[in-house]
Amino acid sequence: MIKQAIIPLAGLGTRLLPLTSVFAKELLPINGKPGIEYILDECIEAGIKEVVFIISKKKMMIKKYFYNDNFYKKIIKKKKDPRTLKEYKKILKYKKIIKFVYQNKPLGTGDAVLRTKNIIKDKFFLMLLPDDLIVKKNCSKSMIQIHKKYKSSVMASMNVSKKTVSRWGIYKLKKKIDKNNFLIEDVIEKPSIKEAPSNKAVIGRYILPKKIFAKLLSQKPGKNGEIHITDSIQTLIKENQKFIAHNFSGKYLDCGSMNGYIKSAIEISKL
Ligand code: UTP
């Protein structure tokens, strides 16, 4: 069973500047609820028991959000407001399952994942990228079922327009397993249109093998000088580690850019 999830949160969030010059984008409300809570709810519903947040000193605000007990206790004592009590209980529920590790220099997603090396216990773990919300159907839960069935790594996938391939990890298909699941032959981080082997993109949900840490330790910087998780995944695939792409059936909402964030809030308010 997959019991642990990791969430990289130590990036700079430059696409949401100027907001992100002082604020953690993962706490921005989407229809009144911080983006990160949607991600946590997805994890809890999928049966995850421990969530590791990779943050930086600049993003201590995220830790504070979950560790503000004295503040809540004082307000609850003074105002006896049932809503505050309910919100505090919710925060406590999240806090119980969250652990924090630090990545103080944003050297890339691969480097962020490496920070969790000593915490991951089982052979496989889940990784969620917090900018990628998937609503209407629990993507992590479906991926865990696929993992159980095939004992393999799994990545969420979606067809994107050819024009946008350079924003994603793009994979080459080896074999169709069934309607929504495909065996992967190769994956390339942010390829140019010319380099892209398809228009099939990896979206921010991954079930990764613990073996990936050994690859990350010797992973050289790739595109834009960053250490990318995709590059280590590519190495594992080349060594015949089975990776399945799962075409999820929920709705994908990109909260990492300003346009995407605004659209996501509108979409979620309609649910
Ligand atoms: P992105 O590459 O989308 O970067 O990271 P970003 O910093 O969030 O946003 P932009 O592109 O500057 O606007 C994907 C995820 O990986 C995390 C980010 O916090 C985000 O959740 N990340 C990225 C890290 O934790 N560490 C890194 O070094 C890089």
PDB file of C-alpha atoms and ligand atoms in Angstrom:
ATOM      1  CA  MET A   1       0.000   0.000   0.000  1.00  0.00           C
ATOM      2  CA  ILE A   2       1.059   3.581  -0.613  1.00  0.00           C
ATOM      3  CA  LYS A   3       1.042   5.316   2.777  1.00  0.00           C
ATOM      4  CA  GLN A   4       3.391   8.275   2.326  1.00  0.00           C
ATOM      5  CA  ALA A   5       3.058  11.302   0.045  1.00  0.00           C
ATOM      6  CA  ILE A   6       5.483  14.135  -0.614  1.00  0.00           C
ATOM      7  CA  ILE A   7       4.671  17.655  -1.795  1.00  0.00           C
ATOM      8  CA  PRO A   8       7.426  19.941  -3.132  1.00  0.00           C
ATOM      9  CA  LEU A   9       6.626  23.512  -2.061  1.00  0.00           C
ATOM     10  CA  ALA A  10      10.042  25.151  -2.139  1.00  0.00           C
ATOM     11  CA  GLY A  11       9.883  26.748  -5.602  1.00  0.00           C
ATOM     12  CA  LEU A  12       9.915  30.495  -6.187  1.00  0.00           C
ATOM     13  CA  GLY A  13       6.502  30.792  -7.840  1.00  0.00           C
ATOM     14  CA  THR A  14       7.697  33.475 -10.249  1.00  0.00           C
ATOM     15  CA  ARG A  15       4.627  33.139 -12.493  1.00  0.00           C
ATOM     16  CA  LEU A  16       2.489  34.480  -9.673  1.00  0.00           C
ATOM     17  CA  LEU A  17       4.613  37.521  -8.920  1.00  0.00           C
ATOM     18  CA  PRO A  18       4.171  40.041  -7.356  1.00  0.00           C
ATOM     19  CA  LEU A  19       1.955  38.017  -4.968  1.00  0.00           C
ATOM     20  CA  THR A  20       4.650  35.409  -4.380  1.00  0.00           C
ATOM     21  CA  SER A  21       7.221  38.042  -3.390  1.00  0.00           C
ATOM     22  CA  VAL A  22       5.573  37.986   0.059  1.00  0.00           C
ATOM     23  CA  PHE A  23       3.040  35.164   0.011  1.00  0.00           C
ATOM     24  CA  ALA A  24       3.107  31.367  -0.424  1.00  0.00           C
ATOM     25  CA  LYS A  25       0.978  30.621  -3.505  1.00  0.00           C
ATOM     26  CA  GLU A  26      -0.201  27.324  -2.012  1.00  0.00           C
ATOM     27  CA  LEU A  27      -2.106  29.270   0.651  1.00  0.00           C
ATOM     28  CA  LEU A  28      -3.964  31.419  -1.873  1.00  0.00           C
ATOM     29  CA  PRO A  29      -7.681  30.740  -1.492  1.00  0.00           C
ATOM     30  CA  ILE A  30      -9.533  28.959  -4.244  1.00  0.00           C
ATOM     31  CA  ASN A  31     -13.207  29.486  -3.517  1.00  0.00           C
ATOM     32  CA  GLY A  32     -12.373  30.267   0.115  1.00  0.00           C
ATOM     33  CA  LYS A  33     -10.028  27.333   0.749  1.00  0.00           C
ATOM     34  CA  PRO A  34      -6.221  27.338   0.347  1.00  0.00           C
ATOM     35  CA  GLY A  35      -5.025  25.350  -2.654  1.00  0.00           C
ATOM     36  CA  ILE A  36      -2.903  23.097  -0.428  1.00  0.00           C
ATOM     37  CA  GLU A  37      -6.004  21.907   1.465  1.00  0.00           C
ATOM     38  CA  TYR A  38      -7.488  20.483  -1.750  1.00  0.00           C
ATOM     39  CA  ILE A  39      -4.265  18.519  -2.174  1.00  0.00           C
ATOM     40  CA  LEU A  40      -4.312  17.318   1.454  1.00  0.00           C
ATOM     41  CA  ASP A  41      -7.955  16.236   1.159  1.00  0.00           C
ATOM     42  CA  GLU A  42      -7.093  14.266  -1.976  1.00  0.00           C
ATOM     43  CA  CYS A  43      -4.279  12.508  -0.066  1.00  0.00           C
ATOM     44  CA  ILE A  44      -6.417  11.702   2.975  1.00  0.00           C
ATOM     45  CA  GLU A  45      -9.244  10.339   0.835  1.00  0.00           C
ATOM     46  CA  ALA A  46      -6.728   8.187  -1.049  1.00  0.00           C
ATOM     47  CA  GLY A  47      -5.607   6.556   2.220  1.00  0.00           C
ATOM     48  CA  ILE A  48      -2.322   8.433   2.708  1.00  0.00           C
ATOM     49  CA  LYS A  49      -1.165   8.434   6.357  1.00  0.00           C
ATOM     50  CA  GLU A  50       1.829  10.789   6.202  1.00  0.00           C
ATOM     51  CA  VAL A  51       2.435  13.832   3.986  1.00  0.00           C
ATOM     52  CA  VAL A  52       5.925  15.326   3.740  1.00  0.00           C
ATOM     53  CA  PHE A  53       6.046  19.023   2.836  1.00  0.00           C
ATOM     54  CA  ILE A  54       9.295  20.193   1.253  1.00  0.00           C
ATOM     55  CA  ILE A  55       9.475  23.909   2.068  1.00  0.00           C
ATOM     56  CA  SER A  56      12.140  26.602   2.279  1.00  0.00           C
ATOM     57  CA  LYS A  57      12.835  29.270   4.890  1.00  0.00           C
ATOM     58  CA  LYS A  58      11.067  31.716   2.602  1.00  0.00           C
ATOM     59  CA  LYS A  59       7.935  29.588   2.859  1.00  0.00           C
ATOM     60  CA  MET A  60       7.757  29.263   6.651  1.00  0.00           C
ATOM     61  CA  MET A  61       4.313  30.826   6.341  1.00  0.00           C
ATOM     62  CA  ILE A  62       3.079  27.384   5.282  1.00  0.00           C
ATOM     63  CA  LYS A  63       4.329  25.805   8.515  1.00  0.00           C
ATOM     64  CA  LYS A  64       2.865  28.663  10.536  1.00  0.00           C
ATOM     65  CA  TYR A  65      -0.544  28.018   8.935  1.00  0.00           C
ATOM     66  CA  PHE A  66      -0.603  24.575  10.525  1.00  0.00           C
ATOM     67  CA  TYR A  67       1.254  25.494  13.753  1.00  0.00           C
ATOM     68  CA  ASN A  68      -0.646  28.476  15.138  1.00  0.00           C
ATOM     69  CA  ASP A  69      -2.173  26.733  18.152  1.00  0.00           C
ATOM     70  CA  ASN A  70      -1.774  29.492  20.747  1.00  0.00           C
ATOM     71  CA  PHE A  71      -3.445  31.955  18.421  1.00  0.00           C
ATOM     72  CA  TYR A  72      -6.464  29.655  17.905  1.00  0.00           C
ATOM     73  CA  LYS A  73      -6.708  28.705  21.580  1.00  0.00           C
ATOM     74  CA  LYS A  74      -6.846  32.365  22.657  1.00  0.00           C
ATOM     75  CA  ILE A  75      -9.505  33.285  20.073  1.00  0.00           C
ATOM     76  CA  ILE A  76     -11.610  30.210  20.836  1.00  0.00           C
ATOM     77  CA  LYS A  77     -11.483  30.960  24.578  1.00  0.00           C
ATOM     78  CA  LYS A  78     -12.398  34.600  24.041  1.00  0.00           C
ATOM     79  CA  LYS A  79     -15.027  34.380  21.306  1.00  0.00           C
ATOM     80  CA  LYS A  80     -16.468  30.863  21.651  1.00  0.00           C
ATOM     81  CA  ASP A  81     -17.229  30.982  17.924  1.00  0.00           C
ATOM     82  CA  PRO A  82     -18.196  27.528  16.550  1.00  0.00           C
ATOM     83  CA  ARG A  83     -16.783  28.306  13.103  1.00  0.00           C
ATOM     84  CA  THR A  84     -13.312  29.071  14.497  1.00  0.00           C
ATOM     85  CA  LEU A  85     -13.392  25.873  16.516  1.00  0.00           C
ATOM     86  CA  LYS A  86     -14.381  23.863  13.450  1.00  0.00           C
ATOM     87  CA  GLU A  87     -11.586  25.429  11.364  1.00  0.00           C
ATOM     88  CA  TYR A  88      -9.039  24.796  14.128  1.00  0.00           C
ATOM     89  CA  LYS A  89     -10.077  21.140  14.364  1.00  0.00           C
ATOM     90  CA  LYS A  90      -9.577  20.819  10.620  1.00  0.00           C
ATOM     91  CA  ILE A  91      -6.092  22.329  10.877  1.00  0.00           C
ATOM     92  CA  LEU A  92      -5.259  19.911  13.720  1.00  0.00           C
ATOM     93  CA  LYS A  93      -6.372  16.979  11.570  1.00  0.00           C
ATOM     94  CA  TYR A  94      -4.002  18.072   8.790  1.00  0.00           C
ATOM     95  CA  LYS A  95      -1.162  18.871  11.207  1.00  0.00           C
ATOM     96  CA  LYS A  96      -1.224  15.341  12.609  1.00  0.00           C
ATOM     97  CA  ILE A  97      -0.139  13.863   9.276  1.00  0.00           C
ATOM     98  CA  ILE A  98       2.273  16.560   8.006  1.00  0.00           C
ATOM     99  CA  LYS A  99       6.061  16.463   8.342  1.00  0.00           C
ATOM    100  CA  PHE A 100       8.380  19.222   7.116  1.00  0.00           C
ATOM    101  CA  VAL A 101      11.745  19.001   5.395  1.00  0.00           C
ATOM    102  CA  TYR A 102      13.735  21.879   3.947  1.00  0.00           C
ATOM    103  CA  GLN A 103      15.203  22.772   0.595  1.00  0.00           C
ATOM    104  CA  ASN A 104      16.635  26.234   0.999  1.00  0.00           C
ATOM    105  CA  LYS A 105      17.930  26.666  -2.544  1.00  0.00           C
ATOM    106  CA  PRO A 106      15.467  25.973  -5.365  1.00  0.00           C
ATOM    107  CA  LEU A 107      17.788  23.685  -7.329  1.00  0.00           C
ATOM    108  CA  GLY A 108      14.901  21.856  -8.990  1.00  0.00           C
ATOM    109  CA  THR A 109      12.138  19.313  -8.321  1.00  0.00           C
ATOM    110  CA  GLY A 110      14.616  16.409  -8.271  1.00  0.00           C
ATOM    111  CA  ASP A 111      16.684  18.087  -5.583  1.00  0.00           C
ATOM    112  CA  ALA A 112      13.480  18.807  -3.619  1.00  0.00           C
ATOM    113  CA  VAL A 113      12.478  15.131  -3.738  1.00  0.00           C
ATOM    114  CA  LEU A 114      15.950  14.089  -2.571  1.00  0.00           C
ATOM    115  CA  ARG A 115      15.323  15.972   0.723  1.00  0.00           C
ATOM    116  CA  THR A 116      12.796  13.258   1.662  1.00  0.00           C
ATOM    117  CA  LYS A 117      15.230  10.359   1.190  1.00  0.00           C
ATOM    118  CA  ASN A 118      15.497   9.472   4.879  1.00  0.00           C
ATOM    119  CA  ILE A 119      11.783   9.738   5.547  1.00  0.00           C
ATOM    120  CA  ILE A 120      10.383   7.439   2.864  1.00  0.00           C
ATOM    121  CA  LYS A 121       9.909   3.948   4.308  1.00  0.00           C
ATOM    122  CA  ASP A 122       8.142   1.813   1.711  1.00  0.00           C
ATOM    123  CA  LYS A 123       9.180   0.765  -1.796  1.00  0.00           C
ATOM    124  CA  PHE A 124       6.822   3.291  -3.407  1.00  0.00           C
ATOM    125  CA  PHE A 125       5.487   6.726  -2.468  1.00  0.00           C
ATOM    126  CA  LEU A 126       3.150   9.319  -3.938  1.00  0.00           C
ATOM    127  CA  MET A 127       4.238  12.786  -5.068  1.00  0.00           C
ATOM    128  CA  LEU A 128       1.772  15.596  -5.760  1.00  0.00           C
ATOM    129  CA  LEU A 129       2.617  18.962  -7.291  1.00  0.00           C
ATOM    130  CA  PRO A 130       0.443  21.528  -5.526  1.00  0.00           C
ATOM    131  CA  ASP A 131      -0.091  23.767  -8.578  1.00  0.00           C
ATOM    132  CA  ASP A 132      -1.910  20.926 -10.306  1.00  0.00           C
ATOM    133  CA  LEU A 133      -5.385  20.531  -8.899  1.00  0.00           C
ATOM    134  CA  ILE A 134      -7.453  17.644 -10.192  1.00  0.00           C
ATOM    135  CA  VAL A 135     -11.100  17.855  -9.196  1.00  0.00           C
ATOM    136  CA  LYS A 136     -14.280  15.781  -9.617  1.00  0.00           C
ATOM    137  CA  LYS A 137     -12.431  12.456  -9.316  1.00  0.00           C
ATOM    138  CA  ASN A 138      -9.629  11.549  -6.895  1.00  0.00           C
ATOM    139  CA  CYS A 139      -6.646  11.058  -9.210  1.00  0.00           C
ATOM    140  CA  SER A 140      -4.299   9.799  -6.461  1.00  0.00           C
ATOM    141  CA  LYS A 141      -6.821   7.143  -5.436  1.00  0.00           C
ATOM    142  CA  SER A 142      -7.161   5.872  -9.025  1.00  0.00           C
ATOM    143  CA  MET A 143      -3.373   5.816  -9.430  1.00  0.00           C
ATOM    144  CA  ILE A 144      -2.935   3.822  -6.214  1.00  0.00           C
ATOM    145  CA  GLN A 145      -5.378   1.239  -7.603  1.00  0.00           C
ATOM    146  CA  ILE A 146      -3.333   1.005 -10.826  1.00  0.00           C
ATOM    147  CA  HIS A 147      -0.155   0.647  -8.787  1.00  0.00           C
ATOM    148  CA  LYS A 148      -1.714  -2.182  -6.774  1.00  0.00           C
ATOM    149  CA  LYS A 149      -2.753  -4.004  -9.923  1.00  0.00           C
ATOM    150  CA  TYR A 150       0.510  -3.704 -11.867  1.00  0.00           C
ATOM    151  CA  LYS A 151       3.054  -3.248  -9.021  1.00  0.00           C
ATOM    152  CA  SER A 152       4.577  -0.422 -11.064  1.00  0.00           C
ATOM    153  CA  SER A 153       5.284   3.286 -10.924  1.00  0.00           C
ATOM    154  CA  VAL A 154       2.417   5.432 -12.191  1.00  0.00           C
ATOM    155  CA  MET A 155       2.202   9.012 -13.482  1.00  0.00           C
ATOM    156  CA  ALA A 156      -0.918  11.041 -14.197  1.00  0.00           C
ATOM    157  CA  SER A 157      -1.192  11.936 -17.845  1.00  0.00           C
ATOM    158  CA  MET A 158      -3.182  14.049 -20.242  1.00  0.00           C
ATOM    159  CA  ASN A 159      -3.017  15.001 -23.921  1.00  0.00           C
ATOM    160  CA  VAL A 160      -1.962  18.623 -24.378  1.00  0.00           C
ATOM    161  CA  SER A 161      -1.871  20.865 -27.414  1.00  0.00           C
ATOM    162  CA  LYS A 162       1.341  20.374 -29.400  1.00  0.00           C
ATOM    163  CA  LYS A 163       2.075  24.118 -29.074  1.00  0.00           C
ATOM    164  CA  THR A 164       2.458  23.793 -25.276  1.00  0.00           C
ATOM    165  CA  VAL A 165       4.687  20.690 -25.015  1.00  0.00           C
ATOM    166  CA  SER A 166       7.642  22.732 -23.729  1.00  0.00           C
ATOM    167  CA  ARG A 167       5.772  23.357 -20.452  1.00  0.00           C
ATOM    168  CA  TRP A 168       5.597  19.695 -19.456  1.00  0.00           C
ATOM    169  CA  GLY A 169       7.344  16.358 -19.177  1.00  0.00           C
ATOM    170  CA  ILE A 170       6.318  14.600 -22.402  1.00  0.00           C
ATOM    171  CA  TYR A 171       6.366  10.822 -22.768  1.00  0.00           C
ATOM    172  CA  LYS A 172       6.660   8.294 -25.546  1.00  0.00           C
ATOM    173  CA  LEU A 173       4.196   5.450 -25.463  1.00  0.00           C
ATOM    174  CA  LYS A 174       5.411   1.853 -25.586  1.00  0.00           C
ATOM    175  CA  LYS A 175       2.137  -0.067 -25.322  1.00  0.00           C
ATOM    176  CA  LYS A 176      -1.518   0.514 -24.572  1.00  0.00           C
ATOM    177  CA  ILE A 177      -2.550  -1.487 -21.496  1.00  0.00           C
ATOM    178  CA  ASP A 178      -6.222  -0.501 -21.579  1.00  0.00           C
ATOM    179  CA  LYS A 179      -8.374   2.541 -22.387  1.00  0.00           C
ATOM    180  CA  ASN A 180      -6.730   4.833 -19.811  1.00  0.00           C
ATOM    181  CA  ASN A 181      -3.368   3.247 -19.030  1.00  0.00           C
ATOM    182  CA  PHE A 182      -0.209   3.134 -21.106  1.00  0.00           C
ATOM    183  CA  LEU A 183       3.244   1.691 -20.670  1.00  0.00           C
ATOM    184  CA  ILE A 184       5.893   4.403 -21.073  1.00  0.00           C
ATOM    185  CA  GLU A 185       8.971   3.993 -23.260  1.00  0.00           C
ATOM    186  CA  ASP A 186      10.642   7.353 -22.554  1.00  0.00           C
ATOM    187  CA  VAL A 187       9.977  10.740 -20.978  1.00  0.00           C
ATOM    188  CA  ILE A 188      11.567  14.119 -21.754  1.00  0.00           C
ATOM    189  CA  GLU A 189      11.454  17.216 -19.568  1.00  0.00           C
ATOM    190  CA  LYS A 190      10.088  20.324 -21.283  1.00  0.00           C
ATOM    191  CA  PRO A 191      10.992  19.356 -24.888  1.00  0.00           C
ATOM    192  CA  SER A 192      10.799  21.746 -27.820  1.00  0.00           C
ATOM    193  CA  ILE A 193       8.016  20.993 -30.322  1.00  0.00           C
ATOM    194  CA  LYS A 194      10.661  19.349 -32.512  1.00  0.00           C
ATOM    195  CA  GLU A 195      12.086  17.180 -29.708  1.00  0.00           C
ATOM    196  CA  ALA A 196       8.698  16.117 -28.284  1.00  0.00           C
ATOM    197  CA  PRO A 197       7.955  12.418 -28.908  1.00  0.00           C
ATOM    198  CA  SER A 198       4.174  13.039 -28.574  1.00  0.00           C
ATOM    199  CA  ASN A 199       1.662  15.438 -27.074  1.00  0.00           C
ATOM    200  CA  LYS A 200       1.161  13.241 -23.984  1.00  0.00           C
ATOM    201  CA  ALA A 201       2.092  15.177 -20.864  1.00  0.00           C
ATOM    202  CA  VAL A 202       2.853  14.097 -17.312  1.00  0.00           C
ATOM    203  CA  ILE A 203       0.668  15.993 -14.827  1.00  0.00           C
ATOM    204  CA  GLY A 204       1.598  16.561 -11.169  1.00  0.00           C
ATOM    205  CA  ARG A 205       0.794  13.161  -9.613  1.00  0.00           C
ATOM    206  CA  TYR A 206       3.460  10.456  -9.442  1.00  0.00           C
ATOM    207  CA  ILE A 207       3.836   7.106  -7.743  1.00  0.00           C
ATOM    208  CA  LEU A 208       7.591   6.749  -7.587  1.00  0.00           C
ATOM    209  CA  PRO A 209       9.879   3.933  -6.457  1.00  0.00           C
ATOM    210  CA  LYS A 210      12.237   4.465  -3.539  1.00  0.00           C
ATOM    211  CA  LYS A 211      14.972   3.489  -6.012  1.00  0.00           C
ATOM    212  CA  ILE A 212      14.708   6.985  -7.479  1.00  0.00           C
ATOM    213  CA  PHE A 213      16.764   8.430  -4.608  1.00  0.00           C
ATOM    214  CA  ALA A 214      19.865   6.551  -5.780  1.00  0.00           C
ATOM    215  CA  LYS A 215      19.407   8.116  -9.237  1.00  0.00           C
ATOM    216  CA  LEU A 216      18.806  11.587  -7.814  1.00  0.00           C
ATOM    217  CA  LEU A 217      22.056  11.452  -5.854  1.00  0.00           C
ATOM    218  CA  SER A 218      24.012  11.443  -9.099  1.00  0.00           C
ATOM    219  CA  GLN A 219      21.535  13.402 -11.238  1.00  0.00           C
ATOM    220  CA  LYS A 220      23.225  16.190 -13.233  1.00  0.00           C
ATOM    221  CA  PRO A 221      21.367  19.480 -13.771  1.00  0.00           C
ATOM    222  CA  GLY A 222      19.252  19.485 -16.942  1.00  0.00           C
ATOM    223  CA  LYS A 223      17.007  22.124 -18.600  1.00  0.00           C
ATOM    224  CA  ASN A 224      17.574  25.615 -17.152  1.00  0.00           C
ATOM    225  CA  GLY A 225      20.349  24.237 -14.914  1.00  0.00           C
ATOM    226  CA  GLU A 226      17.819  22.555 -12.583  1.00  0.00           C
ATOM    227  CA  ILE A 227      17.808  18.990 -11.232  1.00  0.00           C
ATOM    228  CA  HIS A 228      14.591  17.563 -12.635  1.00  0.00           C
ATOM    229  CA  ILE A 229      12.712  14.573 -11.277  1.00  0.00           C
ATOM    230  CA  THR A 230      11.807  13.730 -14.904  1.00  0.00           C
ATOM    231  CA  ASP A 231      15.474  13.141 -15.775  1.00  0.00           C
ATOM    232  CA  SER A 232      15.841  10.516 -13.023  1.00  0.00           C
ATOM    233  CA  ILE A 233      12.543   8.930 -14.076  1.00  0.00           C
ATOM    234  CA  GLN A 234      13.957   8.713 -17.608  1.00  0.00           C
ATOM    235  CA  THR A 235      17.023   6.874 -16.269  1.00  0.00           C
ATOM    236  CA  LEU A 236      14.830   4.390 -14.389  1.00  0.00           C
ATOM    237  CA  ILE A 237      12.700   3.746 -17.491  1.00  0.00           C
ATOM    238  CA  LYS A 238      15.853   3.115 -19.516  1.00  0.00           C
ATOM    239  CA  GLU A 239      16.839   0.547 -16.876  1.00  0.00           C
ATOM    240  CA  ASN A 240      13.490  -1.198 -17.461  1.00  0.00           C
ATOM    241  CA  GLN A 241      11.637   0.058 -14.390  1.00  0.00           C
ATOM    242  CA  LYS A 242       7.961  -0.121 -15.333  1.00  0.00           C
ATOM    243  CA  PHE A 243       6.193   3.275 -15.503  1.00  0.00           C
ATOM    244  CA  ILE A 244       2.516   3.498 -16.404  1.00  0.00           C
ATOM    245  CA  ALA A 245       0.855   6.705 -17.618  1.00  0.00           C
ATOM    246  CA  HIS A 246      -2.689   6.980 -16.274  1.00  0.00           C
ATOM    247  CA  ASN A 247      -5.091   9.193 -18.214  1.00  0.00           C
ATOM    248  CA  PHE A 248      -7.087  10.522 -15.278  1.00  0.00           C
ATOM    249  CA  SER A 249     -10.778  11.223 -15.581  1.00  0.00           C
ATOM    250  CA  GLY A 250     -11.018  14.213 -13.205  1.00  0.00           C
ATOM    251  CA  LYS A 251     -10.749  17.827 -14.316  1.00  0.00           C
ATOM    252  CA  TYR A 252      -7.278  19.375 -14.376  1.00  0.00           C
ATOM    253  CA  LEU A 253      -6.865  22.928 -13.084  1.00  0.00           C
ATOM    254  CA  ASP A 254      -3.530  24.718 -13.390  1.00  0.00           C
ATOM    255  CA  CYS A 255      -3.079  27.048 -10.424  1.00  0.00           C
ATOM    256  CA  GLY A 256       0.566  27.938 -11.109  1.00  0.00           C
ATOM    257  CA  SER A 257      -0.015  30.883 -13.439  1.00  0.00           C
ATOM    258  CA  MET A 258      -2.168  33.945 -12.827  1.00  0.00           C
ATOM    259  CA  ASN A 259      -4.601  33.148 -15.658  1.00  0.00           C
ATOM    260  CA  GLY A 260      -4.819  29.532 -14.567  1.00  0.00           C
ATOM    261  CA  TYR A 261      -5.357  30.492 -10.936  1.00  0.00           C
ATOM    262  CA  ILE A 262      -8.218  32.843 -11.806  1.00  0.00           C
ATOM    263  CA  LYS A 263      -9.859  30.253 -14.094  1.00  0.00           C
ATOM    264  CA  SER A 264      -9.436  27.490 -11.477  1.00  0.00           C
ATOM    265  CA  ALA A 265     -11.212  29.560  -8.837  1.00  0.00           C
ATOM    266  CA  ILE A 266     -14.138  30.134 -11.221  1.00  0.00           C
ATOM    267  CA  GLU A 267     -14.299  26.414 -12.145  1.00  0.00           C
ATOM    268  CA  ILE A 268     -14.230  25.268  -8.513  1.00  0.00           C
ATOM    269  CA  SER A 269     -16.920  27.767  -7.516  1.00  0.00           C
ATOM    270  CA  LYS A 270     -19.229  26.029 -10.016  1.00  0.00           C
ATOM    271  CA  LEU A 271     -18.753  22.531  -8.517  1.00  0.00           C
TER     272      LEU A 271
HETATM  273  P1  UTP B   1       7.757  24.798 -10.844  1.00  0.00           P
HETATM  274  O1  UTP B   1       8.803  24.392 -11.774  1.00  0.00           O
HETATM  275  O2  UTP B   1       6.375  24.942 -11.360  1.00  0.00           O
HETATM  276  O3  UTP B   1       8.249  26.132 -10.161  1.00  0.00           O
HETATM  277  O4  UTP B   1       7.774  23.760  -9.656  1.00  0.00           O
HETATM  278  P2  UTP B   1       7.602  27.180  -9.154  1.00  0.00           P
HETATM  279  O5  UTP B   1       8.697  27.780  -8.405  1.00  0.00           O
HETATM  280  O6  UTP B   1       6.516  26.583  -8.331  1.00  0.00           O
HETATM  281  O7  UTP B   1       6.874  28.243 -10.070  1.00  0.00           O
HETATM  282  P3  UTP B   1       7.383  29.255 -11.203  1.00  0.00           P
HETATM  283  O8  UTP B   1       7.587  28.402 -12.414  1.00  0.00           O
HETATM  284  O9  UTP B   1       8.627  29.966 -10.746  1.00  0.00           O
HETATM  285  O10 UTP B   1       6.232  30.172 -11.332  1.00  0.00           O
HETATM  286  C1  UTP B   1       6.924  22.643  -9.549  1.00  0.00           C
HETATM  287  C2  UTP B   1       6.766  22.312  -8.078  1.00  0.00           C
HETATM  288  O11 UTP B   1       7.997  21.955  -7.509  1.00  0.00           O
HETATM  289  C3  UTP B   1       8.349  22.792  -6.417  1.00  0.00           C
HETATM  290  C4  UTP B   1       7.507  24.040  -6.587  1.00  0.00           C
HETATM  291  O12 UTP B   1       7.249  24.635  -5.304  1.00  0.00           O
HETATM  292  C5  UTP B   1       6.262  23.493  -7.259  1.00  0.00           C
HETATM  293  O13 UTP B   1       5.329  23.006  -6.312  1.00  0.00           O
HETATM  294  N1  UTP B   1       9.810  23.043  -6.460  1.00  0.00           N
HETATM  295  C6  UTP B   1      10.393  23.491  -7.605  1.00  0.00           C
HETATM  296  C7  UTP B   1      10.573  22.809  -5.337  1.00  0.00           C
HETATM  297  O14 UTP B   1      10.046  22.406  -4.273  1.00  0.00           O
HETATM  298  N2  UTP B   1      11.897  23.046  -5.399  1.00  0.00           N
HETATM  299  C8  UTP B   1      12.515  23.473  -6.524  1.00  0.00           C
HETATM  300  O15 UTP B   1      13.750  23.656  -6.505  1.00  0.00           O
HETATM  301  C9  UTP B   1      11.742  23.701  -7.659  1.00  0.00           C
END
